[in-house]
Amino acid sequence: MNDRTREFLTRTAGRDPRLAAGIAALATGLALLHAAWSFADSAAAVRLAFASGALVTLAFTLVLWRDRRRDATADERAAWAQTQADLDARLQAIVEQAPDAIELVDATTLRFVEANPASYETLGYSREEMLQLTVADIQAQLAEPEIRAAVQTLRQGGTHVFETQHRRKDGRTIDARVSLRGLQMGGREYIVGVWRDISAEKAVAARLRLLSLAVEQGPNMVLVTDLDANIVYVNDAFVRITGYPRAEALGRKPSFLQSGKTPPETYRALWACLRAGTIWRGEFVNRAKDGREWIEEATIVPLRDDDGRVFNYLALKEDVTDKREMATELERHRAGLERLVAMRTAALARKEAEWRLLLESTGEGLFGIDSEERISFANGAALRLLGYEHAEQLIGRDSH
């Protein structure tokens, strides 16, 4: 609002108390619009405007100005025209440039009377196509009777805020957060709707929910500390393995789990890595609340913000006590088996040497035949009887 217009409104308002009240309310409405728009929240801007009654007051005030124009001077009429143009341009810019969809719907027919670009472009329509549709045409969840029931509720006053799904022109559905409010203009009832596509937001929320469930229900311990090593989060596995409830763990340092059996150099190496901003991997021997000790493999990661600054430490820990005991037992069995195999092999070698000595010392010719009736061995007497010098010349030959 320029100075000339402001001066005109001030002088004019002094002649008419009703007009003064209207101008005051209008100024309040515009201030609210400016405040909301400064936060780039078009939904808040429209909600604040309607909540204050500023837009309704605007229409009433403009009617009063129109009536006063008959007695106004040329300068006053020019100032009034400029004021009306300023207000129209400002409100039009708010609606047209809003990142959220804004729609005006006939409360009786449910047909769209007006829609801003964020509305019809998000849904894949042109403005002309959008104004040929009804709310039921874009609603993917609510049937028309449910929509009319909601409209009836709005006629009783208040704002209706809910989440639903809209259907685009191409058939795809999008998630939307909607705010509705009733409005009367020119003797007709309308619904003002402001909504935002929250499909990406819900997808992120679903992924975060999945990640949260994976962390909470995972078999391994997860804990997060601040930069001073005070615990700020533990998962269910931590509570189950350590025996400490969350209330007894939060705010303490992980050192309260120490058993005294982890070498001091392990902790020095850990903090050297963390101070350097690098990941540390190693083992701890810790003690549970009931005194039980366990071995854990740990990976501790510095968490960084968007600027690369470390703001928390994340520890992922696995209880490997059973694995280590099993590995020790398997190693013990393996060593025992190796000893048995070595003893058995030596016994067989001795037995074989004894049989060979016996076979070679006899004067009788002896040879063996395998399942395919081929000669598999022969002693010296057999070689001499058959006219061979070396066993290799006879081994493998047909016995017939």
Tab-separated table of C-alpha atoms in Angstrom:
chain	number	residue	atom	x	y	z
A	1	MET	CA	0.000	0.000	0.000
A	2	ASN	CA	1.619	3.291	-1.094
A	3	ASP	CA	1.713	6.519	0.971
A	4	ARG	CA	-0.903	8.258	-1.187
A	5	THR	CA	-3.343	5.430	-0.692
A	6	ARG	CA	-2.615	5.219	3.033
A	7	GLU	CA	-3.263	8.981	3.399
A	8	PHE	CA	-6.548	8.683	1.500
A	9	LEU	CA	-7.738	5.772	3.636
A	10	THR	CA	-6.867	7.637	6.829
A	11	ARG	CA	-8.756	10.767	5.778
A	12	THR	CA	-11.744	8.799	4.503
A	13	ALA	CA	-11.959	6.583	7.557
A	14	GLY	CA	-12.245	9.651	9.765
A	15	ARG	CA	-15.614	10.432	8.144
A	16	ASP	CA	-17.125	6.967	8.654
A	17	PRO	CA	-16.581	4.760	11.795
A	18	ARG	CA	-17.758	1.623	9.964
A	19	LEU	CA	-15.216	2.200	7.254
A	20	ALA	CA	-12.510	2.806	9.855
A	21	ALA	CA	-13.224	-0.583	11.412
A	22	GLY	CA	-13.167	-2.233	8.010
A	23	ILE	CA	-9.862	-0.634	7.090
A	24	ALA	CA	-8.338	-1.703	10.413
A	25	ALA	CA	-9.422	-5.294	9.857
A	26	LEU	CA	-8.151	-5.172	6.289
A	27	ALA	CA	-4.771	-3.910	7.449
A	28	THR	CA	-4.633	-6.732	9.995
A	29	GLY	CA	-5.418	-9.279	7.304
A	30	LEU	CA	-2.712	-7.965	5.012
A	31	ALA	CA	-0.203	-8.003	7.856
A	32	LEU	CA	-1.065	-11.617	8.552
A	33	LEU	CA	-0.655	-12.467	4.889
A	34	HIS	CA	2.730	-10.756	4.809
A	35	ALA	CA	3.869	-12.548	7.958
A	36	ALA	CA	2.853	-15.973	6.698
A	37	TRP	CA	4.223	-15.411	3.228
A	38	SER	CA	7.594	-14.358	4.672
A	39	PHE	CA	7.928	-17.951	5.868
A	40	ALA	CA	7.139	-19.256	2.386
A	41	ASP	CA	4.100	-21.096	3.792
A	42	SER	CA	1.177	-20.364	1.500
A	43	ALA	CA	-1.122	-22.697	3.420
A	44	ALA	CA	-0.503	-20.721	6.589
A	45	ALA	CA	-1.065	-17.471	4.694
A	46	VAL	CA	-4.481	-18.491	3.440
A	47	ARG	CA	-5.504	-20.051	6.761
A	48	LEU	CA	-4.510	-16.909	8.652
A	49	ALA	CA	-6.284	-14.692	6.185
A	50	PHE	CA	-9.550	-16.568	6.392
A	51	ALA	CA	-9.254	-17.088	10.155
A	52	SER	CA	-8.998	-13.372	10.725
A	53	GLY	CA	-11.948	-12.649	8.435
A	54	ALA	CA	-9.685	-10.286	6.524
A	55	LEU	CA	-10.758	-11.376	3.049
A	56	VAL	CA	-14.440	-11.119	3.933
A	57	THR	CA	-13.775	-7.736	5.473
A	58	LEU	CA	-11.909	-6.792	2.298
A	59	ALA	CA	-15.005	-7.464	0.188
A	60	PHE	CA	-17.199	-5.489	2.612
A	61	THR	CA	-14.748	-2.598	2.701
A	62	LEU	CA	-14.527	-2.390	-1.078
A	63	VAL	CA	-18.337	-2.152	-1.243
A	64	LEU	CA	-18.244	0.728	1.232
A	65	TRP	CA	-15.539	2.422	-0.840
A	66	ARG	CA	-17.652	1.982	-3.947
A	67	ASP	CA	-20.577	3.681	-2.222
A	68	ARG	CA	-18.349	6.531	-1.060
A	69	ARG	CA	-16.950	7.043	-4.572
A	70	ARG	CA	-20.103	8.857	-5.574
A	71	ASP	CA	-19.175	11.742	-3.254
A	72	ALA	CA	-15.404	11.404	-3.603
A	73	THR	CA	-13.143	13.911	-5.334
A	74	ALA	CA	-11.135	12.951	-8.405
A	75	ASP	CA	-8.031	12.466	-6.281
A	76	GLU	CA	-9.922	10.256	-3.854
A	77	ARG	CA	-11.331	8.161	-6.689
A	78	ALA	CA	-7.830	7.780	-8.156
A	79	ALA	CA	-6.461	6.763	-4.773
A	80	TRP	CA	-9.306	4.248	-4.343
A	81	ALA	CA	-8.608	2.755	-7.768
A	82	GLN	CA	-4.909	2.457	-6.981
A	83	THR	CA	-5.698	0.802	-3.628
A	84	GLN	CA	-8.013	-1.698	-5.279
A	85	ALA	CA	-5.383	-2.450	-7.938
A	86	ASP	CA	-2.675	-2.908	-5.284
A	87	LEU	CA	-4.823	-5.287	-3.273
A	88	ASP	CA	-5.909	-7.270	-6.321
A	89	ALA	CA	-2.319	-7.618	-7.542
A	90	ARG	CA	-1.063	-8.622	-4.105
A	91	LEU	CA	-3.706	-11.249	-3.511
A	92	GLN	CA	-3.361	-12.561	-7.062
A	93	ALA	CA	0.420	-12.908	-6.624
A	94	ILE	CA	-0.050	-14.783	-3.359
A	95	VAL	CA	-2.409	-17.290	-4.932
A	96	GLU	CA	-0.626	-17.669	-8.259
A	97	GLN	CA	2.879	-18.053	-6.804
A	98	ALA	CA	1.949	-20.202	-3.844
A	99	PRO	CA	3.833	-23.544	-3.794
A	100	ASP	CA	0.731	-25.217	-2.343
A	101	ALA	CA	-2.438	-25.966	-4.270
A	102	ILE	CA	-5.277	-23.493	-3.592
A	103	GLU	CA	-8.795	-24.159	-4.880
A	104	LEU	CA	-12.241	-22.550	-4.642
A	105	VAL	CA	-15.088	-25.078	-4.881
A	106	ASP	CA	-18.846	-24.523	-5.187
A	107	ALA	CA	-20.237	-26.113	-2.010
A	108	THR	CA	-23.428	-27.209	-3.794
A	109	THR	CA	-22.132	-28.700	-7.039
A	110	LEU	CA	-18.604	-29.529	-5.765
A	111	ARG	CA	-17.305	-28.099	-9.062
A	112	PHE	CA	-14.032	-26.189	-9.090
A	113	VAL	CA	-14.625	-22.454	-9.489
A	114	GLU	CA	-10.974	-21.446	-9.374
A	115	ALA	CA	-7.600	-23.141	-8.933
A	116	ASN	CA	-4.027	-21.894	-8.875
A	117	PRO	CA	-1.179	-23.329	-10.996
A	118	ALA	CA	0.131	-25.455	-8.133
A	119	SER	CA	-3.226	-27.250	-8.097
A	120	TYR	CA	-3.898	-28.050	-11.734
A	121	GLU	CA	-0.252	-28.538	-12.727
A	122	THR	CA	0.380	-31.000	-9.883
A	123	LEU	CA	-2.682	-32.965	-11.046
A	124	GLY	CA	-1.600	-32.806	-14.692
A	125	TYR	CA	-4.456	-30.637	-15.995
A	126	SER	CA	-4.698	-27.275	-17.679
A	127	ARG	CA	-6.677	-24.566	-15.891
A	128	GLU	CA	-9.544	-24.921	-18.352
A	129	GLU	CA	-9.679	-28.703	-17.798
A	130	MET	CA	-9.548	-28.270	-14.041
A	131	LEU	CA	-12.559	-25.948	-13.985
A	132	GLN	CA	-14.660	-28.630	-15.727
A	133	LEU	CA	-14.056	-31.114	-12.881
A	134	THR	CA	-15.625	-31.753	-9.497
A	135	VAL	CA	-13.884	-32.731	-6.267
A	136	ALA	CA	-15.017	-36.351	-6.794
A	137	ASP	CA	-13.090	-36.436	-10.105
A	138	ILE	CA	-9.731	-35.975	-8.344
A	139	GLN	CA	-10.505	-37.810	-5.089
A	140	ALA	CA	-8.985	-41.302	-4.940
A	141	GLN	CA	-10.199	-42.308	-1.466
A	142	LEU	CA	-13.458	-40.587	-0.563
A	143	ALA	CA	-16.731	-41.314	-2.359
A	144	GLU	CA	-19.062	-38.390	-3.193
A	145	PRO	CA	-21.377	-39.012	-0.179
A	146	GLU	CA	-18.369	-38.796	2.128
A	147	ILE	CA	-17.260	-35.573	0.452
A	148	ARG	CA	-20.719	-34.018	0.879
A	149	ALA	CA	-20.764	-35.069	4.541
A	150	ALA	CA	-17.452	-33.236	5.018
A	151	VAL	CA	-18.905	-30.145	3.289
A	152	GLN	CA	-21.882	-30.229	5.633
A	153	THR	CA	-19.485	-30.254	8.592
A	154	LEU	CA	-17.682	-27.217	7.176
A	155	ARG	CA	-20.987	-25.329	6.970
A	156	GLN	CA	-21.098	-25.497	10.756
A	157	GLY	CA	-17.812	-23.576	10.907
A	158	GLY	CA	-14.198	-24.417	11.574
A	159	THR	CA	-11.416	-25.918	9.498
A	160	HIS	CA	-11.106	-29.527	8.412
A	161	VAL	CA	-7.515	-30.829	8.091
A	162	PHE	CA	-6.857	-34.388	6.941
A	163	GLU	CA	-4.689	-36.589	4.713
A	164	THR	CA	-6.049	-38.281	1.616
A	165	GLN	CA	-5.094	-39.322	-1.906
A	166	HIS	CA	-5.723	-37.394	-5.129
A	167	ARG	CA	-5.864	-38.962	-8.573
A	168	ARG	CA	-3.930	-37.257	-11.360
A	169	LYS	CA	-5.054	-36.993	-14.960
A	170	ASP	CA	-2.697	-39.868	-15.897
A	171	GLY	CA	-4.300	-42.115	-13.276
A	172	ARG	CA	-1.469	-42.010	-10.758
A	173	THR	CA	-2.384	-41.287	-7.152
A	174	ILE	CA	-0.550	-38.870	-4.895
A	175	ASP	CA	-0.716	-38.404	-1.145
A	176	ALA	CA	-2.047	-35.028	-0.063
A	177	ARG	CA	-2.457	-33.119	3.191
A	178	VAL	CA	-5.611	-31.001	2.848
A	179	SER	CA	-7.013	-28.035	4.774
A	180	LEU	CA	-10.614	-26.995	4.043
A	181	ARG	CA	-12.726	-24.032	5.207
A	182	GLY	CA	-16.180	-22.792	4.319
A	183	LEU	CA	-16.746	-19.351	2.788
A	184	GLN	CA	-19.821	-17.314	1.793
A	185	MET	CA	-19.641	-14.761	-0.998
A	186	GLY	CA	-22.438	-13.138	-2.957
A	187	GLY	CA	-25.070	-15.258	-1.323
A	188	ARG	CA	-23.382	-18.515	-2.322
A	189	GLU	CA	-21.441	-21.048	-0.289
A	190	TYR	CA	-17.936	-22.074	-1.303
A	191	ILE	CA	-15.171	-24.289	0.038
A	192	VAL	CA	-11.605	-23.022	0.066
A	193	GLY	CA	-9.122	-25.883	-0.123
A	194	VAL	CA	-5.369	-25.716	0.401
A	195	TRP	CA	-3.379	-28.911	-0.093
A	196	ARG	CA	0.164	-30.117	-0.570
A	197	ASP	CA	1.631	-33.176	-2.311
A	198	ILE	CA	3.223	-35.189	0.516
A	199	SER	CA	4.050	-38.319	-1.516
A	200	ALA	CA	7.807	-37.818	-1.158
A	201	GLU	CA	7.401	-36.922	2.512
A	202	LYS	CA	5.435	-40.120	3.189
A	203	ALA	CA	7.952	-42.214	1.245
A	204	VAL	CA	10.764	-40.800	3.390
A	205	ALA	CA	8.709	-41.406	6.529
A	206	ALA	CA	8.129	-45.020	5.450
A	207	ARG	CA	11.852	-45.548	4.889
A	208	LEU	CA	12.646	-43.993	8.251
A	209	ARG	CA	10.047	-46.212	9.882
A	210	LEU	CA	11.593	-49.272	8.250
A	211	LEU	CA	15.058	-48.199	9.373
A	212	SER	CA	13.775	-47.568	12.883
A	213	LEU	CA	12.231	-51.042	13.060
A	214	ALA	CA	15.420	-52.616	11.728
A	215	VAL	CA	17.491	-50.865	14.404
A	216	GLU	CA	15.027	-51.493	17.236
A	217	GLN	CA	14.349	-55.137	16.406
A	218	GLY	CA	17.795	-56.114	15.115
A	219	PRO	CA	19.734	-58.841	16.959
A	220	ASN	CA	22.816	-56.677	17.543
A	221	MET	CA	23.327	-53.853	20.010
A	222	VAL	CA	23.075	-50.269	18.761
A	223	LEU	CA	23.894	-47.268	20.888
A	224	VAL	CA	24.468	-43.595	20.131
A	225	THR	CA	26.463	-41.167	22.271
A	226	ASP	CA	27.095	-37.449	22.156
A	227	LEU	CA	30.598	-36.079	21.663
A	228	ASP	CA	31.299	-36.456	25.389
A	229	ALA	CA	30.463	-40.177	25.154
A	230	ASN	CA	27.186	-39.830	27.066
A	231	ILE	CA	24.650	-42.390	25.848
A	232	VAL	CA	21.602	-40.825	24.157
A	233	TYR	CA	20.071	-43.928	22.551
A	234	VAL	CA	20.112	-47.724	22.969
A	235	ASN	CA	18.038	-50.354	21.164
A	236	ASP	CA	16.202	-53.398	22.502
A	237	ALA	CA	19.175	-55.716	21.896
A	238	PHE	CA	21.312	-53.550	24.204
A	239	VAL	CA	18.725	-53.875	26.969
A	240	ARG	CA	18.419	-57.635	26.428
A	241	ILE	CA	22.165	-58.385	26.377
A	242	THR	CA	23.392	-56.004	29.060
A	243	GLY	CA	20.398	-56.354	31.374
A	244	TYR	CA	20.275	-52.568	31.891
A	245	PRO	CA	16.931	-50.819	31.205
A	246	ARG	CA	17.086	-47.739	29.005
A	247	ALA	CA	16.491	-45.463	31.978
A	248	GLU	CA	19.666	-46.775	33.648
A	249	ALA	CA	21.790	-46.522	30.483
A	250	LEU	CA	20.807	-43.136	29.052
A	251	GLY	CA	23.070	-40.315	30.149
A	252	ARG	CA	25.886	-42.664	31.269
A	253	LYS	CA	29.135	-43.410	29.504
A	254	PRO	CA	29.609	-46.885	27.926
A	255	SER	CA	32.545	-47.386	30.282
A	256	PHE	CA	30.107	-48.513	32.997
A	257	LEU	CA	30.017	-51.855	31.127
A	258	GLN	CA	33.761	-52.442	31.385
A	259	SER	CA	34.907	-55.733	32.908
A	260	GLY	CA	38.532	-54.732	33.353
A	261	LYS	CA	39.647	-57.424	30.891
A	262	THR	CA	39.869	-55.220	27.806
A	263	PRO	CA	43.462	-54.049	27.291
A	264	PRO	CA	43.941	-50.286	27.915
A	265	GLU	CA	45.567	-49.904	24.502
A	266	THR	CA	42.242	-50.874	22.943
A	267	TYR	CA	40.594	-47.746	24.386
A	268	ARG	CA	43.544	-45.556	23.389
A	269	ALA	CA	43.297	-46.809	19.813
A	270	LEU	CA	39.521	-46.244	19.862
A	271	TRP	CA	39.748	-42.594	20.887
A	272	ALA	CA	42.640	-41.917	18.537
A	273	CYS	CA	40.414	-42.995	15.647
A	274	LEU	CA	37.371	-41.057	16.828
A	275	ARG	CA	39.339	-37.849	17.383
A	276	ALA	CA	40.686	-38.242	13.847
A	277	GLY	CA	37.120	-38.670	12.590
A	278	THR	CA	37.665	-42.224	11.352
A	279	ILE	CA	35.840	-45.507	11.956
A	280	TRP	CA	37.164	-47.855	14.661
A	281	ARG	CA	36.717	-51.631	14.762
A	282	GLY	CA	37.743	-53.867	17.627
A	283	GLU	CA	36.703	-56.035	20.547
A	284	PHE	CA	35.644	-55.460	24.146
A	285	VAL	CA	35.175	-57.819	27.046
A	286	ASN	CA	32.242	-56.296	28.944
A	287	ARG	CA	30.182	-57.200	31.985
A	288	ALA	CA	26.353	-57.342	32.132
A	289	LYS	CA	24.247	-56.169	35.048
A	290	ASP	CA	24.022	-59.737	36.395
A	291	GLY	CA	27.817	-60.122	36.327
A	292	ARG	CA	27.950	-62.226	33.174
A	293	GLU	CA	30.850	-61.353	30.889
A	294	TRP	CA	30.674	-61.376	27.142
A	295	ILE	CA	32.918	-60.656	24.168
A	296	GLU	CA	31.658	-58.142	21.652
A	297	GLU	CA	32.876	-57.086	18.232
A	298	ALA	CA	32.299	-53.358	17.901
A	299	THR	CA	32.274	-50.843	15.072
A	300	ILE	CA	32.120	-47.198	16.150
A	301	VAL	CA	31.330	-44.567	13.535
A	302	PRO	CA	31.473	-40.738	13.820
A	303	LEU	CA	28.149	-39.319	12.552
A	304	ARG	CA	28.470	-36.113	10.513
A	305	ASP	CA	25.989	-33.372	9.644
A	306	ASP	CA	25.593	-31.782	6.212
A	307	ASP	CA	28.614	-29.565	6.881
A	308	GLY	CA	30.820	-32.545	7.701
A	309	ARG	CA	30.995	-31.849	11.432
A	310	VAL	CA	30.832	-34.803	13.801
A	311	PHE	CA	27.827	-34.505	16.129
A	312	ASN	CA	27.359	-38.042	17.510
A	313	TYR	CA	29.023	-41.438	17.695
A	314	LEU	CA	27.216	-44.586	16.549
A	315	ALA	CA	28.270	-47.950	17.994
A	316	LEU	CA	27.227	-51.254	16.396
A	317	LYS	CA	28.040	-54.210	18.623
A	318	GLU	CA	27.672	-57.966	18.238
A	319	ASP	CA	27.882	-60.430	21.111
A	320	VAL	CA	30.333	-63.047	19.790
A	321	THR	CA	30.790	-64.959	23.038
A	322	ASP	CA	28.981	-68.072	21.775
A	323	LYS	CA	30.823	-67.900	18.458
A	324	ARG	CA	34.170	-67.676	20.228
A	325	GLU	CA	33.327	-70.575	22.542
A	326	MET	CA	32.182	-72.636	19.569
A	327	ALA	CA	35.324	-71.749	17.632
A	328	THR	CA	37.467	-72.736	20.622
A	329	GLU	CA	35.613	-76.028	20.927
A	330	LEU	CA	35.930	-76.724	17.199
A	331	GLU	CA	39.639	-75.948	17.353
A	332	ARG	CA	40.017	-78.352	20.257
A	333	HIS	CA	38.197	-81.085	18.320
A	334	ARG	CA	40.207	-80.349	15.176
A	335	ALA	CA	43.493	-80.669	17.066
A	336	GLY	CA	42.312	-83.916	18.633
A	337	LEU	CA	41.270	-85.331	15.267
A	338	GLU	CA	44.602	-84.381	13.753
A	339	ARG	CA	46.384	-86.242	16.525
A	340	LEU	CA	44.178	-89.327	15.999
A	341	VAL	CA	44.701	-89.232	12.225
A	342	ALA	CA	48.468	-88.928	12.673
A	343	MET	CA	48.506	-91.863	15.093
A	344	ARG	CA	46.326	-93.997	12.794
A	345	THR	CA	48.427	-93.128	9.760
A	346	ALA	CA	51.627	-94.093	11.580
A	347	ALA	CA	50.058	-97.410	12.706
A	348	LEU	CA	48.949	-98.220	9.167
A	349	ALA	CA	52.388	-97.365	7.812
A	350	ARG	CA	53.980	-99.710	10.317
A	351	LYS	CA	51.505	-102.444	9.458
A	352	GLU	CA	52.123	-101.996	5.736
A	353	ALA	CA	55.897	-102.184	6.273
A	354	GLU	CA	55.470	-105.415	8.229
A	355	TRP	CA	53.345	-107.010	5.503
A	356	ARG	CA	55.781	-105.947	2.789
A	357	LEU	CA	58.683	-107.443	4.738
A	358	LEU	CA	56.739	-110.665	5.156
A	359	LEU	CA	55.809	-110.860	1.464
A	360	GLU	CA	59.316	-110.131	0.269
A	361	SER	CA	60.936	-112.650	2.588
A	362	THR	CA	58.902	-115.656	1.458
A	363	GLY	CA	60.207	-117.873	-1.341
A	364	GLU	CA	56.735	-118.358	-2.766
A	365	GLY	CA	55.586	-116.187	-5.665
A	366	LEU	CA	52.632	-113.991	-4.521
A	367	PHE	CA	50.645	-111.445	-6.431
A	368	GLY	CA	47.262	-109.767	-5.959
A	369	ILE	CA	44.355	-109.142	-8.347
A	370	ASP	CA	41.932	-106.193	-8.142
A	371	SER	CA	38.202	-106.207	-8.917
A	372	GLU	CA	38.913	-105.839	-12.654
A	373	GLU	CA	41.163	-108.905	-12.544
A	374	ARG	CA	44.309	-106.914	-13.029
A	375	ILE	CA	47.489	-107.480	-11.073
A	376	SER	CA	47.715	-104.961	-8.256
A	377	PHE	CA	50.905	-106.150	-6.496
A	378	ALA	CA	53.589	-108.843	-6.756
A	379	ASN	CA	56.499	-109.859	-4.584
A	380	GLY	CA	60.060	-110.484	-5.742
A	381	ALA	CA	59.573	-114.256	-6.068
A	382	ALA	CA	56.585	-113.702	-8.360
A	383	LEU	CA	58.533	-111.288	-10.558
A	384	ARG	CA	61.371	-113.800	-10.908
A	385	LEU	CA	58.966	-116.644	-11.695
A	386	LEU	CA	57.184	-114.601	-14.327
A	387	GLY	CA	60.396	-113.194	-15.849
A	388	TYR	CA	60.041	-109.503	-14.804
A	389	GLU	CA	62.700	-107.330	-13.294
A	390	HIS	CA	60.484	-104.539	-11.878
A	391	ALA	CA	57.038	-104.610	-10.334
A	392	GLU	CA	55.953	-101.699	-12.578
A	393	GLN	CA	56.257	-104.026	-15.579
A	394	LEU	CA	53.652	-106.368	-14.081
A	395	ILE	CA	51.327	-104.092	-12.095
A	396	GLY	CA	48.151	-103.292	-14.044
A	397	ARG	CA	48.405	-106.151	-16.494
A	398	ASP	CA	45.521	-108.567	-17.098
A	399	SER	CA	45.914	-111.605	-14.832
A	400	HIS	CA	44.739	-114.037	-17.547
